[in-house]
Short mmCIF file of C-alpha atoms and ligand atoms in Angstrom, two decimals:
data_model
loop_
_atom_site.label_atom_id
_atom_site.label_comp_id
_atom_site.label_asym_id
_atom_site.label_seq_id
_atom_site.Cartn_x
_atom_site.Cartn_y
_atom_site.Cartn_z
CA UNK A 1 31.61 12.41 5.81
CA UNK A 2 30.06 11.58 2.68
CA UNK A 3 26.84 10.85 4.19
CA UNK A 4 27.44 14.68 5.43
CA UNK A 5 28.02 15.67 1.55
CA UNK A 6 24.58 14.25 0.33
CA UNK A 7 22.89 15.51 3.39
CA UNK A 8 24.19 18.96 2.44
CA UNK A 9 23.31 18.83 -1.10
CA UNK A 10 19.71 17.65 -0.44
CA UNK A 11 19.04 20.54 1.94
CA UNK A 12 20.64 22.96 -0.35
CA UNK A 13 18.72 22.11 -3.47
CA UNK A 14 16.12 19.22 -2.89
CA UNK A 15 12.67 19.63 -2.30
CA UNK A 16 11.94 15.53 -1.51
CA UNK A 17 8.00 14.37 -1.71
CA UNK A 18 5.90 14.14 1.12
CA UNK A 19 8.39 15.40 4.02
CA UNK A 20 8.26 17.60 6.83
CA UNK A 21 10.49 20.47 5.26
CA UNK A 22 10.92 21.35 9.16
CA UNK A 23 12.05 18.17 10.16
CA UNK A 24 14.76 18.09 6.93
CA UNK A 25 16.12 21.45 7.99
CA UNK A 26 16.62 20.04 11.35
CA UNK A 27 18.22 16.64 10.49
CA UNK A 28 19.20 15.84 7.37
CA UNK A 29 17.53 12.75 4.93
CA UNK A 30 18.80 9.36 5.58
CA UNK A 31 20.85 8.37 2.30
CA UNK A 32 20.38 4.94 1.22
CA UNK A 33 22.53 3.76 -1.60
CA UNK A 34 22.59 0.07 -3.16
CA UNK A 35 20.16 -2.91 -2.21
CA UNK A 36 19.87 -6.57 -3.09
CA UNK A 37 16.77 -9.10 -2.62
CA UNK A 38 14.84 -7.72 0.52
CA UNK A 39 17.51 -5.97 1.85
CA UNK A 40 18.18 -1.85 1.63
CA UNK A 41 21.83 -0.50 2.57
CA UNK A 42 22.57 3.51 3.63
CA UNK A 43 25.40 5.41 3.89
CA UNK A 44 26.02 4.57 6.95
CA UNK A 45 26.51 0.84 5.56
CA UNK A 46 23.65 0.21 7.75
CA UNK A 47 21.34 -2.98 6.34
CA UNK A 48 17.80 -2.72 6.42
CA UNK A 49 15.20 -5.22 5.59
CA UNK A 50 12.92 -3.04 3.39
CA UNK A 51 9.35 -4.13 4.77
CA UNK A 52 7.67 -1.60 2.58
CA UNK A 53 9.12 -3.11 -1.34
CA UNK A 54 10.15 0.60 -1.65
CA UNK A 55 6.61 2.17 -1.83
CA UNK A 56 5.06 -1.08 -2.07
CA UNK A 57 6.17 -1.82 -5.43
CA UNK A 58 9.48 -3.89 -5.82
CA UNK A 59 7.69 -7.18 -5.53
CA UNK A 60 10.59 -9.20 -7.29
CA UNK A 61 13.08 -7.92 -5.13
CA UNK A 62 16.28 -5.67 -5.77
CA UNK A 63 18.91 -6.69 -7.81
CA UNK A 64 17.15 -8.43 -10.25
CA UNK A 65 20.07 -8.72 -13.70
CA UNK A 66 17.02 -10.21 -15.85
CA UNK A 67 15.40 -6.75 -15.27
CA UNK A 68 18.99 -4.50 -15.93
CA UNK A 69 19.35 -6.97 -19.02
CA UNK A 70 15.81 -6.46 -20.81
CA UNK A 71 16.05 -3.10 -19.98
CA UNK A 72 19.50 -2.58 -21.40
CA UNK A 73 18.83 -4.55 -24.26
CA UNK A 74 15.51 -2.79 -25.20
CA UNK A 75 17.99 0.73 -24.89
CA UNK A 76 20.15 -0.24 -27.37
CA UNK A 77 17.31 -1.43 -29.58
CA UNK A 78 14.87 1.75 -29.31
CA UNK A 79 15.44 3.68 -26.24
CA UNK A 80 12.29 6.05 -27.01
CA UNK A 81 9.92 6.37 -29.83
CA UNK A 82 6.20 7.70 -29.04
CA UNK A 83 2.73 6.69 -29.93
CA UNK A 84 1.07 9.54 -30.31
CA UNK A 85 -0.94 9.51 -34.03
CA UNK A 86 -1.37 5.93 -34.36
CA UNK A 87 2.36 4.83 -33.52
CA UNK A 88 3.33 1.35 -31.97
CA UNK A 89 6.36 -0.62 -31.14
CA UNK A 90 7.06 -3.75 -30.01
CA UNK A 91 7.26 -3.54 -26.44
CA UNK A 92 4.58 -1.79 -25.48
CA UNK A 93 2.10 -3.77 -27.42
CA UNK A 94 3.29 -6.84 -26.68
CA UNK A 95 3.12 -5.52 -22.74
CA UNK A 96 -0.75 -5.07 -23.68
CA UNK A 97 -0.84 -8.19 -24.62
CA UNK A 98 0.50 -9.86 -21.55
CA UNK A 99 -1.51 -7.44 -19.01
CA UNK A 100 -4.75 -8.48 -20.95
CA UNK A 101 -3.89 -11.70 -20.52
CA UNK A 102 -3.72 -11.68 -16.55
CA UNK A 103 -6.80 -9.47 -16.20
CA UNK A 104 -10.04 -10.65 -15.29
CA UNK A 105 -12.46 -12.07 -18.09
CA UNK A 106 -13.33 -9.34 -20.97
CA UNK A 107 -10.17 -6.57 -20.17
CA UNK A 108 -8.50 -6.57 -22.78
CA UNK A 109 -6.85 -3.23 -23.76
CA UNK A 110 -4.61 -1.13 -22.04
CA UNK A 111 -3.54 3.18 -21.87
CA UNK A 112 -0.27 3.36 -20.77
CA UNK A 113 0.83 6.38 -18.30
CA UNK A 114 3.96 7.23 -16.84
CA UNK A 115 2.74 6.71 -13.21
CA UNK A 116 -0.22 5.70 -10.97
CA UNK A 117 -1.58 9.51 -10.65
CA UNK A 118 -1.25 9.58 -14.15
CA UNK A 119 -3.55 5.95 -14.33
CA UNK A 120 -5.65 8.09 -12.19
CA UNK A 121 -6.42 11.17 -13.86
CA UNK A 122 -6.63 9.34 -17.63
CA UNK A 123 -9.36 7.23 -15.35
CA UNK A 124 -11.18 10.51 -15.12
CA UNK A 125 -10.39 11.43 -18.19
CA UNK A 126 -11.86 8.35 -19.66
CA UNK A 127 -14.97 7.94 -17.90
CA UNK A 128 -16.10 11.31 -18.73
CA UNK A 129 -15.21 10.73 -22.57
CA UNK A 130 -17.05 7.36 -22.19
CA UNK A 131 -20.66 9.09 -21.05
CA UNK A 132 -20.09 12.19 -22.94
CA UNK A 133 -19.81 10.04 -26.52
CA UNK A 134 -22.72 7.70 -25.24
CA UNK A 135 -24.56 11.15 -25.35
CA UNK A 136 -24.67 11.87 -21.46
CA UNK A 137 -21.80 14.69 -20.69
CA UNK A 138 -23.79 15.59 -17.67
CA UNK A 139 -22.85 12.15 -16.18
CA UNK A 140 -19.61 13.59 -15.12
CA UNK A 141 -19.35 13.13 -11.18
CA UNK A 142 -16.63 10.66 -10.16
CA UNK A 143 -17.23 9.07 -6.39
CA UNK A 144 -14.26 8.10 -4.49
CA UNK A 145 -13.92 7.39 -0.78
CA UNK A 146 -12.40 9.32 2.44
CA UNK A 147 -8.77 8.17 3.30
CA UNK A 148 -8.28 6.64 -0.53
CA UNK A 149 -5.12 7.35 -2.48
CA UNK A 150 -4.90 7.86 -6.04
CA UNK A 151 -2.43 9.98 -7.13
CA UNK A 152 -0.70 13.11 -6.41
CA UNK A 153 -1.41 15.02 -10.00
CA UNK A 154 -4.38 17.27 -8.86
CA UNK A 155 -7.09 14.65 -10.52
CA UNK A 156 -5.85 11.53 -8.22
CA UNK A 157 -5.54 13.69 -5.17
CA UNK A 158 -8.82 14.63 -6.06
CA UNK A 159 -10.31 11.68 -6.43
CA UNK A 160 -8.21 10.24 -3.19
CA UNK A 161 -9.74 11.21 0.24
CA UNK A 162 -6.68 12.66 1.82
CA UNK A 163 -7.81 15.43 3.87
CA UNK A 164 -4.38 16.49 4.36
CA UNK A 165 -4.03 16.57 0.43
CA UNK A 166 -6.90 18.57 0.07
CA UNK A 167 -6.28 21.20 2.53
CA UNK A 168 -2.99 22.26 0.46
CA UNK A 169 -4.41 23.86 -2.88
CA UNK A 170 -7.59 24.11 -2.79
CA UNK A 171 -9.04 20.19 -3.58
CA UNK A 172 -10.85 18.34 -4.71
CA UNK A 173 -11.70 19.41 -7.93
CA UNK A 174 -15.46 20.09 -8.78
CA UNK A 175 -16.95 17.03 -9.95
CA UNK A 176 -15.82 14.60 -7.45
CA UNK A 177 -17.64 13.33 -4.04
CA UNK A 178 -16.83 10.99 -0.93
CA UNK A 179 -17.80 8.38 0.84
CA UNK A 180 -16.80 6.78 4.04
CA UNK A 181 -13.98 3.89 3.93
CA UNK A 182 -14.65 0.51 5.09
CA UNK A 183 -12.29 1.15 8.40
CA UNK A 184 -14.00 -1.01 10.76
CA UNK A 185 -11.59 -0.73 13.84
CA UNK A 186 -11.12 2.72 13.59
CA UNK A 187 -14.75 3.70 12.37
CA UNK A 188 -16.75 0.59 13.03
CA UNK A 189 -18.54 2.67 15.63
CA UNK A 190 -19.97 -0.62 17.90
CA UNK A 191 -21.75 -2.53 14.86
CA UNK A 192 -20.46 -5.80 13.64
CA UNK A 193 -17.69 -6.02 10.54
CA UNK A 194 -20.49 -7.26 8.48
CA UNK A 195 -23.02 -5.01 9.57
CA UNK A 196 -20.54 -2.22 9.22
CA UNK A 197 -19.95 -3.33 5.57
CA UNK A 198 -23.24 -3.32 4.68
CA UNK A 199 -23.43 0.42 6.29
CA UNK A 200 -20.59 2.27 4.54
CA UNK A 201 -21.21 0.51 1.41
CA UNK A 202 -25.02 1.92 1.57
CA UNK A 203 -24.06 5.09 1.68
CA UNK A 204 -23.03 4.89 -2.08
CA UNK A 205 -26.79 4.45 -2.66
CA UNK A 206 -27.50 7.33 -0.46
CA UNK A 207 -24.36 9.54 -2.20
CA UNK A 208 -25.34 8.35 -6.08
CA UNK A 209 -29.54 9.19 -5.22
CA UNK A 210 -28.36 12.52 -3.72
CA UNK A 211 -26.15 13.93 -6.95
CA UNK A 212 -28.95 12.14 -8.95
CA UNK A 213 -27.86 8.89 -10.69
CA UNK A 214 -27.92 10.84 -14.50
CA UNK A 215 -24.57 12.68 -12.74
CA UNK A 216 -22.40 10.08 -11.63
CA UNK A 217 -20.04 8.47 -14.04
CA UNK A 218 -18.18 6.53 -11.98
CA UNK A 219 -17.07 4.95 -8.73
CA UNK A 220 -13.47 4.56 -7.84
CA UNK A 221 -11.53 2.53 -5.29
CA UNK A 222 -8.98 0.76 -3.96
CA UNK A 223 -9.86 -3.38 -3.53
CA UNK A 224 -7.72 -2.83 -0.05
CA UNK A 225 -7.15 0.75 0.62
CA UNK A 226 -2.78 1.00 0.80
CA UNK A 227 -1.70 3.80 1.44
CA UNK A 228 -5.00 4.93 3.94
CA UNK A 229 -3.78 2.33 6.41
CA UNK A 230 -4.13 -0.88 4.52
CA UNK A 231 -8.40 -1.15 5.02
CA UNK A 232 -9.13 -4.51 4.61
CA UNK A 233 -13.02 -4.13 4.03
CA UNK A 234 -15.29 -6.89 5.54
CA UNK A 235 -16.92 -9.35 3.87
CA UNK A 236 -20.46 -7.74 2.98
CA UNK A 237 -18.87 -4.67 1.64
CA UNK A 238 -18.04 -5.60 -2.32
CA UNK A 239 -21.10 -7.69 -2.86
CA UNK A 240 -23.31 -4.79 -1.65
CA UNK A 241 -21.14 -1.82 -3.61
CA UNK A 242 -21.26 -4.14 -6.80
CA UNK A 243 -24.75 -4.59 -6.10
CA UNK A 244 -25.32 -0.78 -5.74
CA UNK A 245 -23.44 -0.03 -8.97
CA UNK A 246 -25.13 -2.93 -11.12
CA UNK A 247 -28.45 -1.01 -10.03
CA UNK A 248 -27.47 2.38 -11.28
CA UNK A 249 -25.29 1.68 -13.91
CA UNK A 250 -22.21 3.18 -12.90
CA UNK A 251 -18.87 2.37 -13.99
CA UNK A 252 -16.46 0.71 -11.50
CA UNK A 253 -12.42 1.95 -11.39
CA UNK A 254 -10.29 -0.25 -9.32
CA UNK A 255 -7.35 1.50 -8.62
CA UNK A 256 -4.91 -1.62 -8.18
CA UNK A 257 -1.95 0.41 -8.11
CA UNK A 258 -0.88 -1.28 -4.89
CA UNK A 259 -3.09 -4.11 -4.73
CA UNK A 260 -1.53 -5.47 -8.80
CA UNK A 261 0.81 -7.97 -9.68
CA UNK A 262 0.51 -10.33 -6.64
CA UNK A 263 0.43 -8.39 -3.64
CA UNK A 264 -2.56 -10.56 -2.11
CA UNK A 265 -1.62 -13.17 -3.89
CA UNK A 266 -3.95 -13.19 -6.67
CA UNK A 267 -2.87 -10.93 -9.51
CA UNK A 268 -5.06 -8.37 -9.13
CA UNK A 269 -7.03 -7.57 -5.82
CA UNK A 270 -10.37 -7.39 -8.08
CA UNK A 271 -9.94 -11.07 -8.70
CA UNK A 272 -9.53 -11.77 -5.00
CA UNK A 273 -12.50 -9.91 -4.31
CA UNK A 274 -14.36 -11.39 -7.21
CA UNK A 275 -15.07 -8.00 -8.47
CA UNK A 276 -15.67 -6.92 -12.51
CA UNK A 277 -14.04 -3.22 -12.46
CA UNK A 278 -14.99 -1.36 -15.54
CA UNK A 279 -11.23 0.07 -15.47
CA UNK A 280 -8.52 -0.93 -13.74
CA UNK A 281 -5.14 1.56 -12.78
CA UNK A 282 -2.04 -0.25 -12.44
CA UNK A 283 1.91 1.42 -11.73
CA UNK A 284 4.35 0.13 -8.64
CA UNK A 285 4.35 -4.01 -9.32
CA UNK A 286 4.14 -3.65 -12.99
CA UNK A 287 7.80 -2.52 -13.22
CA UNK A 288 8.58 -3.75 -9.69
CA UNK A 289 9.61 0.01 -9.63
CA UNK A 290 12.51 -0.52 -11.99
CA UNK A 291 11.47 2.12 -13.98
CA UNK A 292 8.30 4.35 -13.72
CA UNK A 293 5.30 3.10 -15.83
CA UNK A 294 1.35 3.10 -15.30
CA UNK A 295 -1.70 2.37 -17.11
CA UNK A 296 -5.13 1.73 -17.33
CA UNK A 297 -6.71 -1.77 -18.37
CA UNK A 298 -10.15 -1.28 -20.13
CA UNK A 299 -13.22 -3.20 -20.52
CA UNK A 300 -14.01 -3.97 -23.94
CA UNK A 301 -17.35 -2.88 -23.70
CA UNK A 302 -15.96 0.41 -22.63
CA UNK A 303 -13.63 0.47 -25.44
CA UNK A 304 -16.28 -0.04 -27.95
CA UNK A 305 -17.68 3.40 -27.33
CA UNK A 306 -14.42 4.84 -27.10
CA UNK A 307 -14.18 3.85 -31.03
CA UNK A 308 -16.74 5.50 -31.85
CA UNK A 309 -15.86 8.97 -30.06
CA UNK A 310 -12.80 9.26 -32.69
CA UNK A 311 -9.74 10.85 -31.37
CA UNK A 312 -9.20 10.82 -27.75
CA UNK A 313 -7.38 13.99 -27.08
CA UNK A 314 -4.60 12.40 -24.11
CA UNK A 315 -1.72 10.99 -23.13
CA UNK A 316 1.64 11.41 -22.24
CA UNK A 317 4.93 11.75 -24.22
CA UNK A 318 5.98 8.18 -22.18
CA UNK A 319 3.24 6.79 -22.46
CA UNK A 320 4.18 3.13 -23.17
CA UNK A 321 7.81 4.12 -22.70
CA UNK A 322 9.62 1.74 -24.44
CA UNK A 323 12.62 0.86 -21.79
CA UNK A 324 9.59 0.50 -19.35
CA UNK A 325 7.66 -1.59 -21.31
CA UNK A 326 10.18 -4.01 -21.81
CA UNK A 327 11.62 -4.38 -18.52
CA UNK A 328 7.83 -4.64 -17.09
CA UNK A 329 7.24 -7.75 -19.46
CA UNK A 330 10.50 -9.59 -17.79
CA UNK A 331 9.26 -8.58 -15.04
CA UNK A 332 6.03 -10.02 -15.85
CA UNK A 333 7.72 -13.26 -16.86
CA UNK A 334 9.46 -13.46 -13.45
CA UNK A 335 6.43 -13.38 -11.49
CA UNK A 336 4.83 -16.42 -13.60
CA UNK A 337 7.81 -18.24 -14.45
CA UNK A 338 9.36 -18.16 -11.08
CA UNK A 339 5.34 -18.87 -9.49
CA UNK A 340 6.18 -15.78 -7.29
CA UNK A 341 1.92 -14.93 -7.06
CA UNK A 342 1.42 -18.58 -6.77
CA UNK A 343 3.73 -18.72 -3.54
CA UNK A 344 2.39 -15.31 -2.01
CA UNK A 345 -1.12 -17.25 -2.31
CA UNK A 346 -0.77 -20.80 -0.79
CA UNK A 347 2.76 -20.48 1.51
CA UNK A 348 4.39 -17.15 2.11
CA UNK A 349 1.48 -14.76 2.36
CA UNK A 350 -0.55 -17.38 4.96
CA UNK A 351 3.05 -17.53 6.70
CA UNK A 352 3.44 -13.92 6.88
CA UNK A 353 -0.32 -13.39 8.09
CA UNK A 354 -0.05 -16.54 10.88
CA UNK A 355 3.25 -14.50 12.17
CA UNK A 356 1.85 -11.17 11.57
CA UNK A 357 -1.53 -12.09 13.79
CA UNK A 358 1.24 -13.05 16.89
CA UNK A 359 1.60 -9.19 17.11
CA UNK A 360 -1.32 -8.84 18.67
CA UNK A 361 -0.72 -9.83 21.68
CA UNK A 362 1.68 -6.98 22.39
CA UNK A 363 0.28 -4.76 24.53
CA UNK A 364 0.56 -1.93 22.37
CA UNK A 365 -1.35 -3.57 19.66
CA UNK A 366 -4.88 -2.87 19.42
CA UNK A 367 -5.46 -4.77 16.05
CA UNK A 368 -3.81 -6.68 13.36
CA UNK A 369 -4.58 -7.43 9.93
CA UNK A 370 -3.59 -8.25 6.18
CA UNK A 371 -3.65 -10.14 2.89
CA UNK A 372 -1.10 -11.59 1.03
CA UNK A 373 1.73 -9.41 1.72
CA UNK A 374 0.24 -5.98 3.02
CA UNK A 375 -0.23 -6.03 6.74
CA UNK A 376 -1.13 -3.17 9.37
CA UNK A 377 -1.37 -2.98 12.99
CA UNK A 378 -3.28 -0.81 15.46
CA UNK A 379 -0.92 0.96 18.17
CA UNK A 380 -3.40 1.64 21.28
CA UNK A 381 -2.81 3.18 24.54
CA UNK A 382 -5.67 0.54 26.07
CA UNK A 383 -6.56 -2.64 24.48
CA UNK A 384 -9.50 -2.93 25.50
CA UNK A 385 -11.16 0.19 25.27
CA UNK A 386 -9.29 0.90 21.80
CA UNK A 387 -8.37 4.21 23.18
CA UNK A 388 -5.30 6.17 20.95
CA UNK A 389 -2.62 7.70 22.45
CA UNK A 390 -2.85 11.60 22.56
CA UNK A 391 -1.45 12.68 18.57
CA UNK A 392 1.09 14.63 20.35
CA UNK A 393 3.18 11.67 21.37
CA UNK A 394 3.28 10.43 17.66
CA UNK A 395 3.52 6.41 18.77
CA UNK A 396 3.45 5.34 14.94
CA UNK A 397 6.32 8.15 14.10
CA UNK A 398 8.48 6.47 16.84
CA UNK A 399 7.58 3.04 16.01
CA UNK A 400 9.05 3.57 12.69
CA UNK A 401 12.14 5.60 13.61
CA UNK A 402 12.87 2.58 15.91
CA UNK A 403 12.22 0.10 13.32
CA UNK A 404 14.41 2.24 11.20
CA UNK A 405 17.24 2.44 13.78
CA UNK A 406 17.15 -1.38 13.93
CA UNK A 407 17.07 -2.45 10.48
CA UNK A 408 13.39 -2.97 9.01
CA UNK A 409 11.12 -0.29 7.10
CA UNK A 410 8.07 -0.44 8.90
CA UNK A 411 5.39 2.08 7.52
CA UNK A 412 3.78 4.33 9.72
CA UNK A 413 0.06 6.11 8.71
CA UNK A 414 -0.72 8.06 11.67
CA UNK A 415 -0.85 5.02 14.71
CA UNK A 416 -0.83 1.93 11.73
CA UNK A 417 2.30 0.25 11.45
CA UNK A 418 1.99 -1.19 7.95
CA UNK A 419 4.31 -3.66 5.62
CA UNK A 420 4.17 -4.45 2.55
CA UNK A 421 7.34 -6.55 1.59
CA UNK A 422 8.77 -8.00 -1.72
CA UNK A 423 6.26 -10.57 -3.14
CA UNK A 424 10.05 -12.56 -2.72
CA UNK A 425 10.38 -12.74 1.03
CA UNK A 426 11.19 -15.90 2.28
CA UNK A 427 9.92 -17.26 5.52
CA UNK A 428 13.34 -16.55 7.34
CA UNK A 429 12.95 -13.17 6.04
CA UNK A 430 10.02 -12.79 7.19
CA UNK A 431 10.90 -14.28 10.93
CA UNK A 432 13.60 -11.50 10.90
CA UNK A 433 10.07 -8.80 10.34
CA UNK A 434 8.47 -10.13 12.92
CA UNK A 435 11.40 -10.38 15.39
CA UNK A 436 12.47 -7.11 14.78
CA UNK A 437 8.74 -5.30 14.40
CA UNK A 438 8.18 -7.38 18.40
CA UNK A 439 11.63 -5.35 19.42
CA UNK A 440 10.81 -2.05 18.16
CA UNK A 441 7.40 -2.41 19.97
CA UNK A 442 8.68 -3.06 22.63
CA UNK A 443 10.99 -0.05 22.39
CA UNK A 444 7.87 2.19 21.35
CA UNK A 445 6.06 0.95 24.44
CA UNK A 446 8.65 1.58 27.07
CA UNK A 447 8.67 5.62 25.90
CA UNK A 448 4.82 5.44 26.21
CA UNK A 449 3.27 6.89 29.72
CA UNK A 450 0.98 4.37 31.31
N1 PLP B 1 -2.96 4.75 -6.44
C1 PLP B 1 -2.57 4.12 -5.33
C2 PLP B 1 -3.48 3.12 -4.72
C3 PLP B 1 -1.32 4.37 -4.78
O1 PLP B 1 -0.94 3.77 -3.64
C4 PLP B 1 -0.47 5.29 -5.43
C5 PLP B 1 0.89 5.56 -4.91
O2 PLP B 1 1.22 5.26 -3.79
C6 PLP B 1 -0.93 5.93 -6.57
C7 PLP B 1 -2.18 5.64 -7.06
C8 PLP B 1 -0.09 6.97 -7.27
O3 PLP B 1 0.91 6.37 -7.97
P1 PLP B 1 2.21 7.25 -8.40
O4 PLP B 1 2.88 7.62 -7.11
O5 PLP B 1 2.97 6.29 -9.27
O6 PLP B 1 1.73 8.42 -9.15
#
């Protein structure tokens, strides 16, 4: 009956983000209410092994009192102050600090936002500023890639490649081009991985010559593409982007708001990809999604013009929230202290990949692949031929109402299953994933014609 109640008041007076409003008329929003570790719990009392960290960001699991603590403590303390007009506290520069100090080699400041879309539009923002004080406002155009995700705000959906997203108020903004993803199963189109890399990455060249190189400002992209699918580019395709940028001397933006604080078990994705982003956005991991709180790291050769453009006319009234700031630098302390990157990197990432790659021989599964602790599979109606099923049978939606009904959050992004679990997962944990992603599979596959 309660479950009834909350069902009620959400259809009376909640509009939810990205859902069907159809579907929620129909049947109501499943309620979940407490969790602990890896674990979710509804209203139902149902448990359900949350594959997905939330939306890929509670890497130190839930329940975490070191987290309630700091952030309790820090509330008492100073619950809010701003730092707008050359204002600090405590927290959030010692947060700085400790981000700077986990960033690759000459990063060393940090903006603070209130979210990932907001890292994402102050990365516009900034890059503009940047050329604009170095004398060059023209150099305004920002490229991102088809199928990215940045943000929500009308900048990051912008700048993200979401068709979808742009169809619903009129996007993107002017000012900002795309280029194909790295998506070699799905767009590989016959060539090679490497040879594919080497393609899509060219066609930055191509994109940057046709806007004219004194117009772009910047490039921006995810190391491994999240919330598109979880693209995990080949090889060839960094070297020959950073290659493309050194040549025209554009400024990189890794958006790392997935890909941060240990998800492929380095502590950023640039540093597993060897890459030297210009800027860097960061939300989800930082807080373990305690509390909401983005940012963007900076190059200090980036902030050296910025000093001498004066005031930079942004930011956000939490920027740097206090509360948020603290609790993200215990959470920062966990992940070290406790070696939680560390383990995704040598033992429980490898483990979950080894298990993961089993998948494939499901019949259903047309690919599988991952890093760390994202993973994605392929659902195909023919293995061989990589042939989809027909949209209208929505294979991915049922995978994941399955999964759902049987106790694991299992992403689904059109036909790719994806997971991303808490960096914390053990390896039992992460038998119970596999066990239970091989049932609902099989479940999926026995409504499928053929
Ligand atoms: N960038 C990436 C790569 C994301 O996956 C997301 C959220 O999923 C965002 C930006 C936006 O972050 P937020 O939802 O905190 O605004």
């Amino acid at each position: 009956p309660q479950t009834r109640h909350w069902q009620a008041l959400g259809h009376a007076h909640h509009l939810p983000p990205f859902s069907d409003y159809r579907q929620l008329k129909e049947h109501g929003p499943r309620i979940i209410t407490r969790a602990s570790g890896v674990y979710l719990w509804d209203s139902e009392g149902n448990c359900i092994l949350d594959g997905m960290a939330g939306l890929w960001c509670v890497n130190v699991g839930y329940g975490r009192e070191e987290l309630v603590e700091a952030a309790s403590r820090q509330m008492r303390e100073l619950p809010y102050y701003n730092l707008f007009f050359q204002t600090a506290h405590p927290p959030a520069v010692e947060l700085a600090r400790a981000i700077a100090e986990l960033a690759p080699p000459g990063m060393h400041h940090v903006f603070f936002t209130g979210s990932g879309s907001e890292a994402n539009d102050t990365v516009l923002r900034l890059v503009r500023h940047y050329w604009a004080i170095k004398g060059q406002p023209r150099k305004n155009v920002v490229i991102g890639r088809w199928n990215g995700y940045h943000g929500s705000t009308v900048a990051g959906a912008s700048l993200g490649g979401m068709k979808a997203m742009h169809g619903q108020g009129d996007l993107p903004i002017p000012g900002i081009e795309h280029i194909d993803q790295p998506y070699w199963f799905g767009e590989g189109g016959g060539l090679d991985p490497e040879a594919f890399g080497i393609r899509v990455a060219d066609q930055l060249e191509r994109k940057i010559l046709e806007i004219g190189e004194e117009r772009v400002a910047a490039f921006i992209a995810e190391p491994i593409q999240g919330a598109g699918g979880v693209i995990i580019p080949p090889d060839s395709y960094w070297p020959r982007i950073r290659e493309i940028l050194r040549k025209y001397d554009i400024l990189f933006a890794a958006d790392e708001v997935v890909c941060g604080f240990g998800r492929t078990g380095e502590w950023f994705g640039s540093q597993y990809y060897g890459l030297e982003p210009d800027l860097m956005a960061i939300a989800k991991g930082l807080t373990s999604g305690y509390l909401p709180m983005g940012g963007v790291v900076v190059r200090d050769r980036i902030v050296e013009v910025l000093e001498e453009g004066g005031e930079f006319y942004h930011g956000f009234t939490y920027s740097g929230h206090p509360v948020a700031a603290a609790l993200a630098l215990e959470n920062i302390r966990l992940l070290r202290e406790e070696g939680i990157v560390e383990r995704v990197r040598t033992r429980t990432g490898p483990y979950l990949q080894r298990r993961w790659r089993e998948l494939a021989e499901h019949p259903l599964v047309g690919e599988v692949r991952g890093l760390g602790m994202l993973a994605a599979l392929e659902l195909v109606k023919d293995k061989k031929t990589r042939e989809r099923f027909p949209a209208d049978l929505a294979a991915g939606m049922r995978c994941r109402e399955h999964c759902f009904a049987n106790g694991l959050v299992m992403r689904a992004v059109g036909d790719t299953m994806i997971v991303a679990p808490p960096l914390v997962i053990s390896e039992a944990e992460i038998d119970e994933l596999i066990a239970k992603a091989r049932h609902c599979l099989d479940l999926t596959a026995s409504e499928m014609p053929g």
